[in-house]
Short mmCIF file of C-alpha atoms in Angstrom, two decimals:
data_model
loop_
_atom_site.label_atom_id
_atom_site.label_comp_id
_atom_site.label_asym_id
_atom_site.label_seq_id
_atom_site.Cartn_x
_atom_site.Cartn_y
_atom_site.Cartn_z
CA MET A 1 154.30 109.05 88.00
CA ASN A 2 152.09 108.83 84.94
CA GLN A 3 150.34 105.48 85.23
CA THR A 4 149.48 105.30 81.51
CA ASP A 5 152.87 106.13 79.92
CA ARG A 6 153.64 103.97 76.91
CA HIS A 7 156.36 103.99 74.32
CA SER A 8 155.78 104.89 70.69
CA GLN A 9 157.57 105.28 67.39
CA THR A 10 156.57 107.71 64.65
CA ALA A 11 157.12 107.50 60.91
CA THR A 12 156.23 110.17 58.33
CA PHE A 13 155.94 109.66 54.57
CA THR A 14 155.33 112.09 51.73
CA ARG A 15 153.90 111.05 48.37
CA GLU A 16 153.57 113.29 45.34
CA VAL A 17 150.47 112.33 43.33
CA LYS A 18 150.25 113.31 39.68
CA HIS A 19 147.07 114.05 37.74
CA SER A 20 147.85 111.04 35.57
CA GLU A 21 147.33 108.82 38.64
CA GLN A 22 143.72 109.93 39.10
CA SER A 23 141.30 107.00 39.64
CA SER A 24 144.12 104.65 40.60
CA TYR A 25 144.93 103.01 43.92
CA ILE A 26 148.25 104.01 45.44
CA GLU A 27 150.11 102.15 48.14
CA VAL A 28 152.53 103.82 50.54
CA PRO A 29 154.46 100.93 52.10
CA PHE A 30 155.77 100.94 55.66
CA GLU A 31 157.24 98.48 58.12
CA VAL A 32 155.49 97.58 61.37
CA PRO A 33 158.02 96.93 64.14
CA GLN A 34 157.83 94.10 66.67
CA HIS A 35 155.50 94.19 69.71
CA VAL A 36 153.04 96.82 68.50
CA GLU A 37 149.84 97.30 70.51
CA GLU A 38 148.16 99.93 68.34
CA ILE A 39 148.72 101.71 65.00
CA GLN A 40 147.46 105.26 64.42
CA VAL A 41 147.42 106.66 60.89
CA SER A 42 146.64 110.23 59.86
CA TYR A 43 147.13 112.09 56.61
CA GLU A 44 146.98 115.54 55.07
CA VAL A 45 146.51 116.50 51.42
CA GLU A 46 148.06 119.64 49.98
CA SER A 47 146.85 120.62 46.51
CA SER A 48 149.35 122.28 44.23
CA GLY A 49 146.78 124.37 42.37
CA SER A 50 143.47 126.08 43.08
CA HIS A 51 141.41 122.90 42.83
CA ILE A 52 141.05 120.60 45.85
CA ALA A 53 142.36 117.06 45.63
CA VAL A 54 140.29 114.18 47.00
CA ILE A 55 142.32 111.26 48.35
CA ASP A 56 140.61 108.30 50.01
CA LEU A 57 142.16 106.38 52.92
CA GLY A 58 142.61 102.74 53.86
CA ILE A 59 145.24 100.21 54.94
CA ARG A 60 146.43 96.70 54.23
CA ASP A 61 148.45 94.33 56.37
CA PRO A 62 150.76 91.64 54.94
CA TYR A 63 147.73 89.49 54.08
CA ARG A 64 144.66 91.57 53.32
CA ILE A 65 142.91 94.95 53.36
CA ARG A 66 142.35 95.74 57.05
CA GLY A 67 140.07 98.73 56.63
CA TRP A 68 138.74 101.46 54.42
CA SER A 69 137.15 104.81 55.22
CA GLY A 70 137.31 106.46 51.84
CA GLY A 71 137.10 110.21 52.26
CA ALA A 72 135.14 110.04 55.53
CA ARG A 73 138.12 110.17 57.91
CA LYS A 74 141.47 111.88 58.20
CA PHE A 75 142.82 109.37 60.73
CA PHE A 76 142.15 105.95 62.20
CA ASN A 77 143.44 103.53 64.84
CA ILE A 78 143.87 99.77 64.66
CA GLY A 79 144.51 97.87 67.88
CA LEU A 80 144.73 94.28 68.97
CA GLU A 81 141.15 94.31 70.27
CA LYS A 82 139.62 97.60 69.08
CA ALA A 83 139.69 99.71 65.95
CA THR A 84 138.08 102.76 64.39
CA PRO A 85 134.81 101.83 62.64
CA GLY A 86 135.61 100.61 59.17
CA TYR A 87 138.80 98.90 60.32
CA LEU A 88 139.48 95.43 61.73
CA PRO A 89 141.20 94.93 65.07
CA GLY A 90 143.45 91.94 65.49
CA PRO A 91 147.08 90.86 65.23
CA LEU A 92 149.52 93.63 64.31
CA ASP A 93 152.16 91.42 62.74
CA ALA A 94 155.58 92.89 62.16
CA GLY A 95 156.52 93.30 58.53
CA GLY A 96 155.36 95.02 55.38
CA TRP A 97 152.11 96.97 55.53
CA ALA A 98 150.85 99.82 53.36
CA VAL A 99 148.58 102.82 53.60
CA VAL A 100 146.18 102.52 50.66
CA HIS A 101 144.94 105.63 48.86
CA ASN A 102 142.39 106.04 46.13
CA ALA A 103 143.41 109.02 43.99
CA TYR A 104 139.79 109.96 43.42
CA LYS A 105 140.23 113.51 42.14
CA ILE A 106 143.63 114.96 41.36
CA PRO A 107 144.10 118.53 39.99
CA GLN A 108 146.14 119.06 36.85
CA GLU A 109 148.94 120.42 39.05
CA GLY A 110 148.89 117.30 41.23
CA CYS A 111 149.01 117.19 45.03
CA LYS A 112 151.12 116.06 47.95
CA VAL A 113 150.00 113.57 50.60
CA THR A 114 151.73 113.53 53.99
CA ILE A 115 151.12 110.43 56.12
CA THR A 116 151.97 110.18 59.81
CA ILE A 117 152.00 106.75 61.43
CA ILE A 118 152.40 106.27 65.18
CA PHE A 119 153.22 102.80 66.49
CA PHE A 120 152.23 102.40 70.13
CA LEU A 121 154.36 99.61 71.52
CA MET A 122 153.41 97.05 74.11
CA THR A 123 154.57 98.86 77.22
CA PRO A 124 154.11 97.30 80.67
CA ARG A 125 152.15 99.83 82.73
CA TRP A 126 149.55 100.21 85.43
CA LEU A 127 145.95 99.99 84.20
CA LYS A 128 142.87 100.42 86.36
CA GLY A 129 139.31 99.24 86.24
CA ASP A 130 136.45 97.26 87.75
CA LEU A 131 136.26 93.45 87.68
CA HIS A 132 132.72 92.97 89.01
CA MET A 133 129.78 94.87 87.51
CA HIS A 134 126.18 94.24 86.44
CA SER A 135 123.82 95.53 83.80
CA LEU A 136 120.38 95.10 82.28
CA HIS A 137 121.56 91.71 81.11
CA SER A 138 120.80 90.45 84.64
CA ASP A 139 119.51 92.38 87.65
CA GLY A 140 121.26 95.70 87.05
CA THR A 141 119.64 98.87 85.75
CA TYR A 142 122.55 100.26 83.73
CA THR A 143 122.90 99.61 80.02
CA LEU A 144 126.28 98.48 78.77
CA GLU A 145 126.74 101.88 77.15
CA GLU A 146 125.97 103.68 80.41
CA ASN A 147 128.45 101.54 82.32
CA ALA A 148 131.14 102.18 79.72
CA ALA A 149 130.51 105.93 79.69
CA ILE A 150 130.76 106.15 83.47
CA MET A 151 133.97 104.12 83.52
CA GLU A 152 135.52 106.27 80.80
CA GLU A 153 134.57 109.41 82.71
CA LEU A 154 136.39 107.96 85.73
CA GLY A 155 139.53 107.53 83.62
CA CYS A 156 139.49 103.73 83.82
CA ASP A 157 141.08 101.36 81.32
CA PHE A 158 139.01 98.18 81.61
CA MET A 159 135.69 96.81 82.83
CA THR A 160 134.03 93.41 83.20
CA MET A 161 130.30 92.84 83.03
CA THR A 162 129.75 89.83 85.28
CA ASP A 163 126.01 89.43 84.96
CA HIS A 164 124.36 86.64 86.95
CA ASN A 165 124.43 83.37 85.02
CA ALA A 166 124.21 85.38 81.79
CA ILE A 167 126.60 85.73 78.87
CA SER A 168 124.57 87.88 76.44
CA GLN A 169 126.42 90.99 77.65
CA ASN A 170 129.66 89.56 76.27
CA PHE A 171 128.22 89.65 72.75
CA ALA A 172 126.72 93.13 73.07
CA TYR A 173 129.64 95.18 74.38
CA PRO A 174 129.76 98.70 72.94
CA ARG A 175 132.53 99.02 70.37
CA SER A 176 132.95 102.79 70.44
CA THR A 177 134.84 102.91 73.72
CA SER A 178 138.49 103.06 74.70
CA LEU A 179 137.91 100.56 77.51
CA VAL A 180 139.12 96.99 77.34
CA MET A 181 136.00 94.86 77.72
CA ILE A 182 136.89 91.71 79.64
CA PRO A 183 134.28 88.98 79.06
CA GLY A 184 132.72 87.77 82.29
CA MET A 185 129.90 85.94 84.02
CA GLU A 186 128.96 85.59 87.67
CA PHE A 187 128.34 81.92 88.34
CA THR A 188 125.52 82.43 90.82
CA THR A 189 124.37 79.54 93.00
CA ASN A 190 122.27 79.32 96.15
CA PHE A 191 125.42 78.76 98.21
CA GLY A 192 128.00 81.08 96.74
CA HIS A 193 129.06 83.17 93.77
CA SER A 194 132.09 82.96 91.51
CA ASN A 195 133.20 85.13 88.60
CA PHE A 196 134.42 83.57 85.38
CA LEU A 197 136.67 86.04 83.56
CA GLY A 198 138.21 86.09 80.12
CA VAL A 199 135.86 83.95 77.99
CA ALA A 200 132.51 84.91 76.51
CA ASP A 201 130.76 81.57 77.02
CA PRO A 202 132.17 79.66 80.01
CA LEU A 203 129.15 77.42 80.75
CA ASP A 204 126.25 75.75 78.98
CA ASP A 205 124.23 75.27 82.18
CA PHE A 206 124.76 77.05 85.50
CA ARG A 207 122.35 74.97 87.61
CA VAL A 208 123.90 73.02 90.50
CA SER A 209 122.66 71.22 93.58
CA THR A 210 125.73 69.39 94.89
CA GLN A 211 129.44 69.98 95.39
CA ALA A 212 130.07 67.57 92.54
CA ASP A 213 127.93 69.77 90.27
CA VAL A 214 129.94 72.82 91.30
CA ASN A 215 133.22 71.03 90.63
CA GLU A 216 131.96 70.04 87.19
CA ARG A 217 130.91 73.61 86.30
CA LEU A 218 134.25 74.99 87.45
CA ALA A 219 136.02 72.36 85.37
CA THR A 220 134.01 73.34 82.28
CA ALA A 221 134.81 77.01 82.75
CA ARG A 222 138.48 76.13 83.23
CA GLU A 223 138.54 74.02 80.07
CA ARG A 224 137.15 76.96 78.11
CA GLY A 225 139.90 79.23 79.40
CA ALA A 226 138.15 81.17 82.17
CA ARG A 227 139.90 82.61 85.19
CA ILE A 228 137.91 81.75 88.31
CA VAL A 229 137.32 84.17 91.19
CA LEU A 230 135.63 83.38 94.50
CA ASN A 231 133.36 86.39 95.09
CA HIS A 232 132.69 88.03 98.46
CA PRO A 233 133.33 84.67 100.19
CA HIS A 234 132.41 85.95 103.69
CA CYS A 235 129.37 88.01 102.71
CA ASP A 236 126.46 88.15 105.15
CA PHE A 237 123.89 87.23 102.53
CA CYS A 238 125.64 85.13 99.87
CA PRO A 239 128.91 83.73 101.25
CA TRP A 240 130.87 80.92 99.64
CA GLU A 241 129.40 77.89 101.41
CA TRP A 242 130.80 75.34 99.01
CA ASP A 243 134.15 73.73 99.67
CA PHE A 244 137.07 76.20 99.55
CA ASP A 245 139.20 73.36 98.24
CA VAL A 246 137.96 73.85 94.69
CA ASP A 247 139.69 74.93 91.50
CA PHE A 248 139.95 78.73 91.55
CA ASP A 249 142.51 81.40 90.73
CA TRP A 250 141.81 84.52 92.77
CA VAL A 251 139.69 85.79 95.64
CA GLU A 252 137.62 88.95 95.66
CA ILE A 253 138.88 90.37 98.94
CA TRP A 254 137.18 93.74 98.45
CA ASN A 255 133.57 93.83 97.32
CA GLY A 256 131.85 97.22 97.17
CA PRO A 257 132.23 99.60 100.13
CA TRP A 258 134.59 98.33 102.84
CA THR A 259 132.48 96.57 105.46
CA GLU A 260 132.75 93.69 107.92
CA ARG A 261 132.34 91.12 105.13
CA ASN A 262 135.57 92.39 103.59
CA GLU A 263 137.22 92.49 107.03
CA ARG A 264 136.45 88.80 107.44
CA THR A 265 137.93 87.95 104.06
CA LEU A 266 141.01 90.04 104.87
CA ALA A 267 141.55 88.11 108.10
CA TRP A 268 140.99 84.80 106.29
CA TRP A 269 143.46 85.79 103.57
CA GLN A 270 146.14 86.68 106.12
CA GLN A 271 145.73 83.21 107.63
CA GLN A 272 146.10 81.64 104.18
CA LEU A 273 149.32 83.59 103.66
CA LEU A 274 150.66 82.55 107.05
CA ALA A 275 149.88 78.94 106.15
CA GLY A 276 152.14 79.31 103.12
CA LYS A 277 149.53 79.77 100.40
CA ARG A 278 150.23 82.35 97.73
CA LEU A 279 146.78 83.60 96.92
CA ASN A 280 146.21 86.63 94.72
CA VAL A 281 143.36 88.96 95.60
CA ILE A 282 141.38 91.49 93.59
CA GLY A 283 138.47 93.89 94.10
CA GLY A 284 135.16 94.68 92.42
CA SER A 285 132.38 97.19 92.96
CA ASP A 286 129.49 94.76 92.35
CA VAL A 287 127.57 97.80 91.12
CA HIS A 288 124.01 97.15 89.96
CA ARG A 289 122.21 100.50 89.96
CA PRO A 290 122.62 104.09 91.17
CA ASP A 291 123.47 103.98 94.87
CA PRO A 292 124.99 106.52 97.28
CA TYR A 293 127.70 104.07 98.35
CA VAL A 294 128.00 101.28 95.75
CA LYS A 295 129.58 102.98 92.76
CA HIS A 296 131.58 102.12 89.66
CA ALA A 297 135.24 101.27 90.26
CA MET A 298 134.82 101.49 94.02
CA PRO A 299 137.01 99.66 94.73
CA CYS A 300 139.33 100.08 91.78
CA THR A 301 141.70 97.28 90.82
CA TRP A 302 145.08 98.35 89.41
CA VAL A 303 146.95 95.81 87.28
CA TYR A 304 150.50 96.03 86.00
CA ALA A 305 149.80 94.72 82.50
CA SER A 306 152.06 93.95 79.56
CA SER A 307 149.50 95.45 77.16
CA LYS A 308 146.11 97.10 77.22
CA THR A 309 144.33 93.91 76.20
CA VAL A 310 142.25 91.22 77.88
CA LYS A 311 145.22 88.87 77.70
CA GLY A 312 147.67 91.42 79.13
CA ILE A 313 145.40 92.42 82.01
CA LEU A 314 144.49 88.88 83.05
CA ALA A 315 148.14 87.83 82.84
CA GLY A 316 149.04 90.70 85.17
CA ILE A 317 146.43 89.57 87.68
CA GLU A 318 147.67 86.00 87.42
CA LYS A 319 151.13 87.25 88.40
CA GLY A 320 149.61 89.07 91.37
CA ASN A 321 150.83 92.43 90.04
CA VAL A 322 147.80 94.07 91.62
CA SER A 323 147.06 96.97 93.92
CA ILE A 324 143.55 97.95 95.00
CA SER A 325 142.30 101.42 95.95
CA PHE A 326 138.91 102.53 97.21
CA ALA A 327 138.42 104.66 94.08
CA PRO A 328 140.16 105.42 90.75
CA GLN A 329 141.78 108.54 92.19
CA GLY A 330 143.72 106.43 94.65
CA PRO A 331 145.51 106.22 96.94
CA PHE A 332 147.86 104.16 94.80
CA VAL A 333 150.37 101.91 96.56
CA GLN A 334 153.04 99.63 95.16
CA LEU A 335 155.79 97.48 96.61
CA GLY A 336 159.13 96.82 95.00
CA PHE A 337 162.21 94.68 95.63
CA GLY A 338 164.66 95.45 92.84
CA ASN A 339 162.81 94.41 89.69
CA TYR A 340 160.25 92.40 91.66
CA LYS A 341 156.82 93.76 92.52
CA MET A 342 153.63 92.64 94.22
CA GLY A 343 152.80 89.03 93.41
CA ASP A 344 156.37 88.16 92.44
CA SER A 345 158.42 85.53 94.24
CA VAL A 346 161.97 86.49 95.16
CA PRO A 347 164.36 83.51 94.94
CA ALA A 348 165.92 82.26 98.16
CA GLY A 349 169.16 83.98 99.05
CA GLU A 350 168.29 87.35 97.53
CA ALA A 351 168.26 89.48 100.66
CA GLY A 352 167.53 93.18 100.50
CA ILE A 353 165.07 95.97 101.10
CA VAL A 354 161.38 96.08 100.21
CA CYS A 355 160.32 99.59 99.20
CA LEU A 356 156.79 100.94 99.53
CA GLN A 357 155.74 103.88 97.36
CA ALA A 358 152.39 105.51 97.95
CA GLU A 359 150.73 108.36 96.06
CA HIS A 360 147.62 110.48 96.53
CA LEU A 361 147.66 110.12 100.30
CA LEU A 362 145.84 112.49 102.62
CA ALA A 363 147.03 113.80 105.96
CA GLY A 364 145.84 111.38 108.63
CA ASP A 365 146.03 108.29 106.42
CA GLU A 366 147.40 105.26 108.23
CA VAL A 367 149.92 103.25 106.20
CA LYS A 368 150.69 99.71 107.34
CA LEU A 369 153.42 97.29 106.31
CA ILE A 370 152.44 93.73 107.18
CA SER A 371 154.54 90.59 106.86
CA SER A 372 154.62 86.97 107.93
CA SER A 373 155.73 88.35 111.30
CA GLY A 374 152.63 90.54 111.62
CA LEU A 375 152.30 94.34 111.64
CA GLU A 376 155.78 95.73 110.99
CA GLN A 377 155.21 99.45 110.51
CA ASN A 378 152.23 101.70 111.18
CA ILE A 379 152.72 105.28 109.95
CA ILE A 380 150.27 108.16 110.29
CA VAL A 381 150.78 110.48 107.33
CA ASP A 382 151.19 114.12 108.39
CA SER A 383 150.61 115.78 105.01
CA ASP A 384 148.93 115.16 101.67
CA GLY A 385 151.00 113.62 98.89
CA THR A 386 153.46 110.76 98.71
CA LEU A 387 155.24 108.44 101.11
CA GLU A 388 158.12 105.98 100.91
CA LEU A 389 158.83 103.26 103.45
CA THR A 390 161.35 100.42 103.54
CA ILE A 391 161.60 97.10 105.33
CA ASP A 392 164.30 94.44 105.37
CA SER A 393 163.24 91.19 103.69
CA VAL A 394 165.38 88.96 105.93
CA GLY A 395 163.29 86.52 107.95
CA ARG A 396 160.07 87.36 106.14
CA ARG A 397 158.10 85.08 103.84
CA PHE A 398 155.92 87.88 102.48
CA VAL A 399 155.35 91.61 102.77
CA ARG A 400 152.17 93.47 101.88
CA ALA A 401 150.70 96.93 102.49
CA GLU A 402 147.46 98.58 103.55
CA VAL A 403 146.25 102.18 103.76
CA TRP A 404 143.42 103.16 106.09
CA ARG A 405 141.56 106.47 105.93
CA THR A 406 138.86 108.21 107.94
CA PHE A 407 135.92 108.91 105.65
CA PRO A 408 133.73 111.74 107.01
CA GLU A 409 130.77 110.50 104.94
CA VAL A 410 130.43 107.54 107.30
CA ASP A 411 132.53 108.88 110.21
CA ASN A 412 134.64 105.74 110.20
CA LYS A 413 138.17 104.61 109.38
CA LEU A 414 138.07 102.20 106.44
CA MET A 415 140.45 100.53 104.03
CA ALA A 416 141.61 102.96 101.34
CA ALA A 417 144.16 100.76 99.57
CA LEU A 418 145.87 97.38 99.81
CA THR A 419 148.38 95.38 97.82
CA ASN A 420 149.12 91.80 97.02
CA PRO A 421 152.28 90.61 98.76
CA ILE A 422 155.82 90.25 97.54
CA TYR A 423 156.85 86.69 98.42
CA PHE A 424 160.25 85.42 99.51
CA ASP A 425 161.24 81.84 98.80
CA GLU A 426 162.78 79.96 101.71
CA ASN A 427 165.97 77.96 101.58
CA LYS A 428 165.19 74.27 101.35
CA GLY A 429 168.46 73.12 102.91
#
């Protein structure tokens, strides 16, 4: 399975340009379809005579010029959140657009311009990245550019710089990267940490001394649109010692290398699920500086997102469509029940089979299916590759999965992957 498959449509246009049109601006109109995530435009110029034609390049949307590169580029991209330098990202409204050419120099014989436009459509797909990272904007040693370069090298799709009580990183993100940059801040107090995701400026003042202060700061972040994550709540050094009955969205179940602090949060989470709470969990490396064990995208959070945008990724997490692996290369695990996946709630009365699909497993990996009844299946994988398991949903309020692996670097069996649950509504009668 290719995790980054997305659908596209291609349109090609040819325009003959006469010498008499030299020094004029020419529009080549085209229609943008619905639900476009990115537009890619390229063009070629074929001179009819011995002299070379010079045709400049730009584009307009239904309202304004959206970019211009003159003769400096042969192609460009415009996305919802990113664009080639010289072009404006933003809404890609359906309707009448046009490639704009300046017929700067046209031979007497004229020339032919061939334009190719690819529309990348919003395609739900798995995206991977790191939701907890630091930089020089707080106590990290990496620049934003270094963090982005490392994440791109790892093949990731998104990253969040959650610097301690700082927001300056959100206004200094590098633009020349394919990564989605999710705004973030780690609300750092003396008695617990929380990440605010999705808004560049969630707080005016981070200082707190009482539970009432904390509640007020969380309320401010919420009003400004932030998603709230309780970070490493059972950490040895900075656990969440405030009230757990606060306004939050998700819990960071996996912080950095798998250790006892994560084990404690895993056990706590299972108890929350058994108590009937539907609590989505995520992971984050909490990387600050070069370290033999704490590394970028370790763990790696996979999100089934409607689009490669901040909005699409956060909406996927909100749905619980999340799987976590120890590293970007996997293992990758997902659960399905018909069209339902991790985080989804199956309506009461829809009985059937939950299917587990796992990829990038190694021989010796231990795959566990866990439900409201406890450990249901425990399979030791006998060869590298993939695995499929099934379990009947009847009598179960949730089903989730874990993969454990022996890592020779530490001579210990540790978590290698885990999923959010699929939930099953109970009959109220």
